[in-house]
């Protein structure tokens, strides 16, 4: 089964003790994965891993939870992200970027500036974006409408919010589902999955976080992306192999990965 985990954080410190071992084990079960940067240092490590392993690709960006305290520091970081991404064909998107009003309520305006600036960077580099949004749905949608993304992108670990899904699909973005759709308390997961047409759906682990059922509470890794595929297959009344094939093709399309 050729399966594609389109968002994992192999750069995360939770993999420091056994990163290389895990990557070797992953390669037996996952055809491709995206190691997603969310800070400057994390983006550098994600890029290093992508350059080392053929089946790994990377994104780089400054997430809303990792932006510095001042604009001056932020612009320096984004300029370094630009330098990192320039002419490196293993970097396939700018991200994760976006807004997070759950963890950070005091710097909303700086978050917005960082989001817009990195959209501009993605357009300059002819790349899609990977979006993180939490408790900031309306501002996220408004920024995307006012700052069109040339190569579109992905709502990663997309919140199960009907309005967000509807607007994202209108703007031709992809919707990526993670562990929360398998949780017993995700009451509207089935309805949301059904809203997303097959040519716009992606799967991810967001590992080492958000382990799916039946592994909640344990460290997540990209091999567990199969549980996300199983949940979607059940809702859409398709085989797991079909969902793996569809989401693999979709990921290669949005990230422009030629095989």
GROMACS .gro file of C-alpha atoms in nm:
model
  259
    1UNK     CA    1   0.000   0.000   0.000
    2UNK     CA    2   0.157   0.328  -0.116
    3UNK     CA    3   0.067   0.573   0.158
    4UNK     CA    4   0.174   0.937   0.201
    5UNK     CA    5   0.195   1.114   0.538
    6UNK     CA    6   0.178   1.474   0.426
    7UNK     CA    7   0.260   1.633   0.765
    8UNK     CA    8   0.494   1.499   1.032
    9UNK     CA    9   0.746   1.670   1.257
   10UNK     CA   10   1.051   1.448   1.239
   11UNK     CA   11   1.249   1.752   1.351
   12UNK     CA   12   1.070   1.750   1.687
   13UNK     CA   13   1.278   1.690   1.999
   14UNK     CA   14   1.061   1.388   2.086
   15UNK     CA   15   1.246   1.203   1.807
   16UNK     CA   16   1.594   1.304   1.925
   17UNK     CA   17   1.671   0.972   2.092
   18UNK     CA   18   1.584   0.746   1.797
   19UNK     CA   19   1.520   0.961   1.488
   20UNK     CA   20   1.735   0.761   1.245
   21UNK     CA   21   1.594   0.428   1.366
   22UNK     CA   22   1.237   0.551   1.328
   23UNK     CA   23   1.306   0.683   0.978
   24UNK     CA   24   1.440   0.344   0.869
   25UNK     CA   25   1.133   0.170   1.011
   26UNK     CA   26   0.898   0.423   0.852
   27UNK     CA   27   1.050   0.365   0.508
   28UNK     CA   28   0.911   0.009   0.506
   29UNK     CA   29   0.550   0.129   0.542
   30UNK     CA   30   0.527   0.486   0.410
   31UNK     CA   31   0.612   0.570   0.050
   32UNK     CA   32   0.652   0.946   0.103
   33UNK     CA   33   0.629   1.188   0.391
   34UNK     CA   34   0.661   1.560   0.449
   35UNK     CA   35   0.876   1.667   0.741
   36UNK     CA   36   0.706   1.995   0.827
   37UNK     CA   37   0.906   2.283   0.967
   38UNK     CA   38   0.742   2.519   1.213
   39UNK     CA   39   1.040   2.721   1.339
   40UNK     CA   40   1.366   2.833   1.184
   41UNK     CA   41   1.569   2.559   1.352
   42UNK     CA   42   1.301   2.298   1.286
   43UNK     CA   43   1.286   2.401   0.920
   44UNK     CA   44   1.663   2.361   0.890
   45UNK     CA   45   1.651   2.010   1.037
   46UNK     CA   46   1.348   1.913   0.823
   47UNK     CA   47   1.541   2.027   0.515
   48UNK     CA   48   1.850   1.834   0.623
   49UNK     CA   49   1.642   1.516   0.659
   50UNK     CA   50   1.476   1.571   0.321
   51UNK     CA   51   1.814   1.614   0.154
   52UNK     CA   52   1.940   1.293   0.319
   53UNK     CA   53   1.645   1.061   0.246
   54UNK     CA   54   1.484   1.023  -0.098
   55UNK     CA   55   1.133   0.953   0.037
   56UNK     CA   56   1.125   1.257   0.267
   57UNK     CA   57   1.033   1.608   0.154
   58UNK     CA   58   1.020   1.923   0.367
   59UNK     CA   59   0.830   2.242   0.428
   60UNK     CA   60   0.981   2.545   0.595
   61UNK     CA   61   0.818   2.835   0.774
   62UNK     CA   62   0.756   3.016   1.101
   63UNK     CA   63   0.436   2.898   1.271
   64UNK     CA   64   0.216   3.135   1.474
   65UNK     CA   65   0.341   2.961   1.788
   66UNK     CA   66   0.706   3.024   1.703
   67UNK     CA   67   0.720   3.385   1.590
   68UNK     CA   68   0.956   3.611   1.790
   69UNK     CA   69   0.857   3.909   2.000
   70UNK     CA   70   0.957   4.182   1.755
   71UNK     CA   71   0.897   4.252   1.388
   72UNK     CA   72   1.269   4.301   1.333
   73UNK     CA   73   1.346   3.948   1.455
   74UNK     CA   74   1.056   3.812   1.250
   75UNK     CA   75   1.178   3.964   0.922
   76UNK     CA   76   1.526   3.822   0.984
   77UNK     CA   77   1.379   3.475   1.040
   78UNK     CA   78   1.165   3.494   0.727
   79UNK     CA   79   1.464   3.606   0.521
   80UNK     CA   80   1.649   3.298   0.645
   81UNK     CA   81   1.349   3.080   0.550
   82UNK     CA   82   1.366   3.234   0.202
   83UNK     CA   83   1.735   3.155   0.175
   84UNK     CA   84   1.670   2.798   0.291
   85UNK     CA   85   1.389   2.739   0.040
   86UNK     CA   86   1.548   2.907  -0.258
   87UNK     CA   87   1.618   2.656  -0.535
   88UNK     CA   88   1.597   2.349  -0.307
   89UNK     CA   89   1.366   2.105  -0.483
   90UNK     CA   90   1.316   1.897  -0.167
   91UNK     CA   91   1.134   2.191  -0.005
   92UNK     CA   92   0.781   2.167  -0.141
   93UNK     CA   93   0.587   2.435   0.052
   94UNK     CA   94   0.608   2.729   0.289
   95UNK     CA   95   0.465   2.622   0.621
   96UNK     CA   96   0.340   2.560   0.859
   97UNK     CA   97   0.217   2.918   0.882
   98UNK     CA   98  -0.105   3.078   0.995
   99UNK     CA   99  -0.285   3.194   1.307
  100UNK     CA  100  -0.330   3.046   1.655
  101UNK     CA  101  -0.547   3.233   1.904
  102UNK     CA  102  -0.567   2.936   2.141
  103UNK     CA  103  -0.207   2.946   2.258
  104UNK     CA  104  -0.129   3.309   2.169
  105UNK     CA  105  -0.382   3.586   2.223
  106UNK     CA  106  -0.144   3.875   2.291
  107UNK     CA  107   0.029   3.901   1.952
  108UNK     CA  108  -0.254   3.863   1.702
  109UNK     CA  109  -0.138   4.151   1.481
  110UNK     CA  110   0.217   4.016   1.458
  111UNK     CA  111   0.078   3.672   1.375
  112UNK     CA  112  -0.120   3.826   1.088
  113UNK     CA  113   0.187   4.010   0.957
  114UNK     CA  114   0.391   3.689   0.970
  115UNK     CA  115   0.118   3.497   0.787
  116UNK     CA  116   0.085   3.757   0.510
  117UNK     CA  117   0.461   3.796   0.467
  118UNK     CA  118   0.504   3.420   0.428
  119UNK     CA  119   0.217   3.402   0.178
  120UNK     CA  120   0.409   3.663  -0.022
  121UNK     CA  121   0.723   3.450   0.009
  122UNK     CA  122   0.538   3.140  -0.115
  123UNK     CA  123   0.412   3.334  -0.416
  124UNK     CA  124   0.761   3.465  -0.488
  125UNK     CA  125   0.905   3.112  -0.475
  126UNK     CA  126   0.614   2.959  -0.666
  127UNK     CA  127   0.525   2.725  -0.378
  128UNK     CA  128   0.201   2.629  -0.203
  129UNK     CA  129   0.149   2.697   0.167
  130UNK     CA  130   0.065   2.477   0.466
  131UNK     CA  131  -0.179   2.643   0.705
  132UNK     CA  132  -0.214   2.608   1.081
  133UNK     CA  133  -0.531   2.765   1.219
  134UNK     CA  134  -0.671   2.729   1.569
  135UNK     CA  135  -0.955   2.937   1.708
  136UNK     CA  136  -0.882   3.189   1.431
  137UNK     CA  137  -1.103   3.065   1.149
  138UNK     CA  138  -1.255   3.395   1.034
  139UNK     CA  139  -0.927   3.587   1.038
  140UNK     CA  140  -0.755   3.302   0.851
  141UNK     CA  141  -1.021   3.301   0.579
  142UNK     CA  142  -1.016   3.681   0.552
  143UNK     CA  143  -0.638   3.693   0.509
  144UNK     CA  144  -0.648   3.425   0.240
  145UNK     CA  145  -0.920   3.612   0.052
  146UNK     CA  146  -0.727   3.940   0.068
  147UNK     CA  147  -0.391   3.778  -0.011
  148UNK     CA  148  -0.449   3.515  -0.282
  149UNK     CA  149  -0.208   3.223  -0.280
  150UNK     CA  150  -0.091   3.152  -0.634
  151UNK     CA  151  -0.026   2.780  -0.580
  152UNK     CA  152  -0.294   2.728  -0.315
  153UNK     CA  153  -0.206   2.491  -0.031
  154UNK     CA  154  -0.317   2.268   0.253
  155UNK     CA  155  -0.515   2.320   0.572
  156UNK     CA  156  -0.313   2.086   0.789
  157UNK     CA  157  -0.485   1.896   1.072
  158UNK     CA  158  -0.789   2.089   0.956
  159UNK     CA  159  -1.030   2.189   1.234
  160UNK     CA  160  -1.364   2.012   1.202
  161UNK     CA  161  -1.544   2.338   1.128
  162UNK     CA  162  -1.809   2.336   0.853
  163UNK     CA  163  -1.763   2.702   0.754
  164UNK     CA  164  -1.385   2.667   0.731
  165UNK     CA  165  -1.411   2.353   0.516
  166UNK     CA  166  -1.667   2.517   0.288
  167UNK     CA  167  -1.459   2.833   0.236
  168UNK     CA  168  -1.133   2.642   0.200
  169UNK     CA  169  -1.277   2.422  -0.074
  170UNK     CA  170  -1.418   2.728  -0.251
  171UNK     CA  171  -1.064   2.869  -0.259
  172UNK     CA  172  -0.939   2.535  -0.399
  173UNK     CA  173  -0.730   2.440  -0.097
  174UNK     CA  174  -0.671   2.083   0.014
  175UNK     CA  175  -0.802   1.950   0.346
  176UNK     CA  176  -0.570   1.732   0.552
  177UNK     CA  177  -0.712   1.511   0.825
  178UNK     CA  178  -0.517   1.381   1.125
  179UNK     CA  179  -0.575   1.178   1.442
  180UNK     CA  180  -0.870   1.382   1.577
  181UNK     CA  181  -1.107   1.233   1.318
  182UNK     CA  182  -1.056   0.895   1.490
  183UNK     CA  183  -1.130   1.025   1.841
  184UNK     CA  184  -1.447   0.899   2.006
  185UNK     CA  185  -1.549   1.255   2.100
  186UNK     CA  186  -1.521   1.387   1.740
  187UNK     CA  187  -1.896   1.385   1.691
  188UNK     CA  188  -1.903   1.563   1.353
  189UNK     CA  189  -1.600   1.393   1.197
  190UNK     CA  190  -1.804   1.175   0.961
  191UNK     CA  191  -2.006   1.471   0.832
  192UNK     CA  192  -1.692   1.680   0.775
  193UNK     CA  193  -1.513   1.396   0.594
  194UNK     CA  194  -1.812   1.358   0.362
  195UNK     CA  195  -1.795   1.731   0.279
  196UNK     CA  196  -1.450   1.693   0.122
  197UNK     CA  197  -1.441   1.558  -0.233
  198UNK     CA  198  -1.187   1.288  -0.309
  199UNK     CA  199  -0.960   1.512  -0.516
  200UNK     CA  200  -0.907   1.754  -0.224
  201UNK     CA  201  -0.846   1.516   0.067
  202UNK     CA  202  -0.512   1.444   0.235
  203UNK     CA  203  -0.399   1.243   0.538
  204UNK     CA  204  -0.133   1.313   0.800
  205UNK     CA  205  -0.014   1.217   1.145
  206UNK     CA  206   0.115   1.553   1.275
  207UNK     CA  207   0.349   1.321   1.464
  208UNK     CA  208   0.478   1.306   1.731
  209UNK     CA  209   0.147   1.462   1.836
  210UNK     CA  210  -0.220   1.360   1.807
  211UNK     CA  211  -0.184   0.984   1.802
  212UNK     CA  212  -0.498   0.831   1.652
  213UNK     CA  213  -0.718   0.570   1.813
  214UNK     CA  214  -0.621   0.309   1.923
  215UNK     CA  215  -0.285   0.464   2.018
  216UNK     CA  216  -0.388   0.779   2.204
  217UNK     CA  217  -0.141   0.876   2.473
  218UNK     CA  218   0.158   0.725   2.293
  219UNK     CA  219   0.414   0.903   2.078
  220UNK     CA  220   0.283   0.926   1.724
  221UNK     CA  221   0.489   0.850   1.414
  222UNK     CA  222   0.420   0.842   1.037
  223UNK     CA  223   0.342   0.468   1.031
  224UNK     CA  224   0.015   0.551   1.208
  225UNK     CA  225  -0.117   0.744   0.907
  226UNK     CA  226  -0.290   0.419   0.808
  227UNK     CA  227  -0.542   0.471   1.089
  228UNK     CA  228  -0.647   0.803   0.935
  229UNK     CA  229  -0.689   0.629   0.598
  230UNK     CA  230  -0.896   0.356   0.763
  231UNK     CA  231  -1.134   0.609   0.919
  232UNK     CA  232  -1.187   0.795   0.591
  233UNK     CA  233  -1.233   0.467   0.403
  234UNK     CA  234  -1.504   0.363   0.646
  235UNK     CA  235  -1.692   0.693   0.611
  236UNK     CA  236  -1.664   0.704   0.232
  237UNK     CA  237  -1.738   0.331   0.195
  238UNK     CA  238  -1.416   0.269   0.005
  239UNK     CA  239  -1.117   0.044   0.063
  240UNK     CA  240  -0.816   0.163   0.261
  241UNK     CA  241  -0.603   0.097  -0.048
  242UNK     CA  242  -0.823   0.330  -0.253
  243UNK     CA  243  -0.794   0.609   0.005
  244UNK     CA  244  -0.417   0.558   0.024
  245UNK     CA  245  -0.390   0.583  -0.354
  246UNK     CA  246  -0.615   0.891  -0.377
  247UNK     CA  247  -0.440   1.081  -0.098
  248UNK     CA  248  -0.097   0.984  -0.229
  249UNK     CA  249  -0.186   1.126  -0.571
  250UNK     CA  250  -0.335   1.442  -0.417
  251UNK     CA  251  -0.025   1.506  -0.207
  252UNK     CA  252   0.206   1.461  -0.504
  253UNK     CA  253  -0.015   1.703  -0.700
  254UNK     CA  254  -0.024   1.988  -0.448
  255UNK     CA  255   0.345   1.952  -0.359
  256UNK     CA  256   0.445   1.906  -0.725
  257UNK     CA  257   0.634   1.585  -0.657
  258UNK     CA  258   0.720   1.407  -0.981
  259UNK     CA  259   0.757   1.029  -0.977
   0.00000   0.00000   0.00000
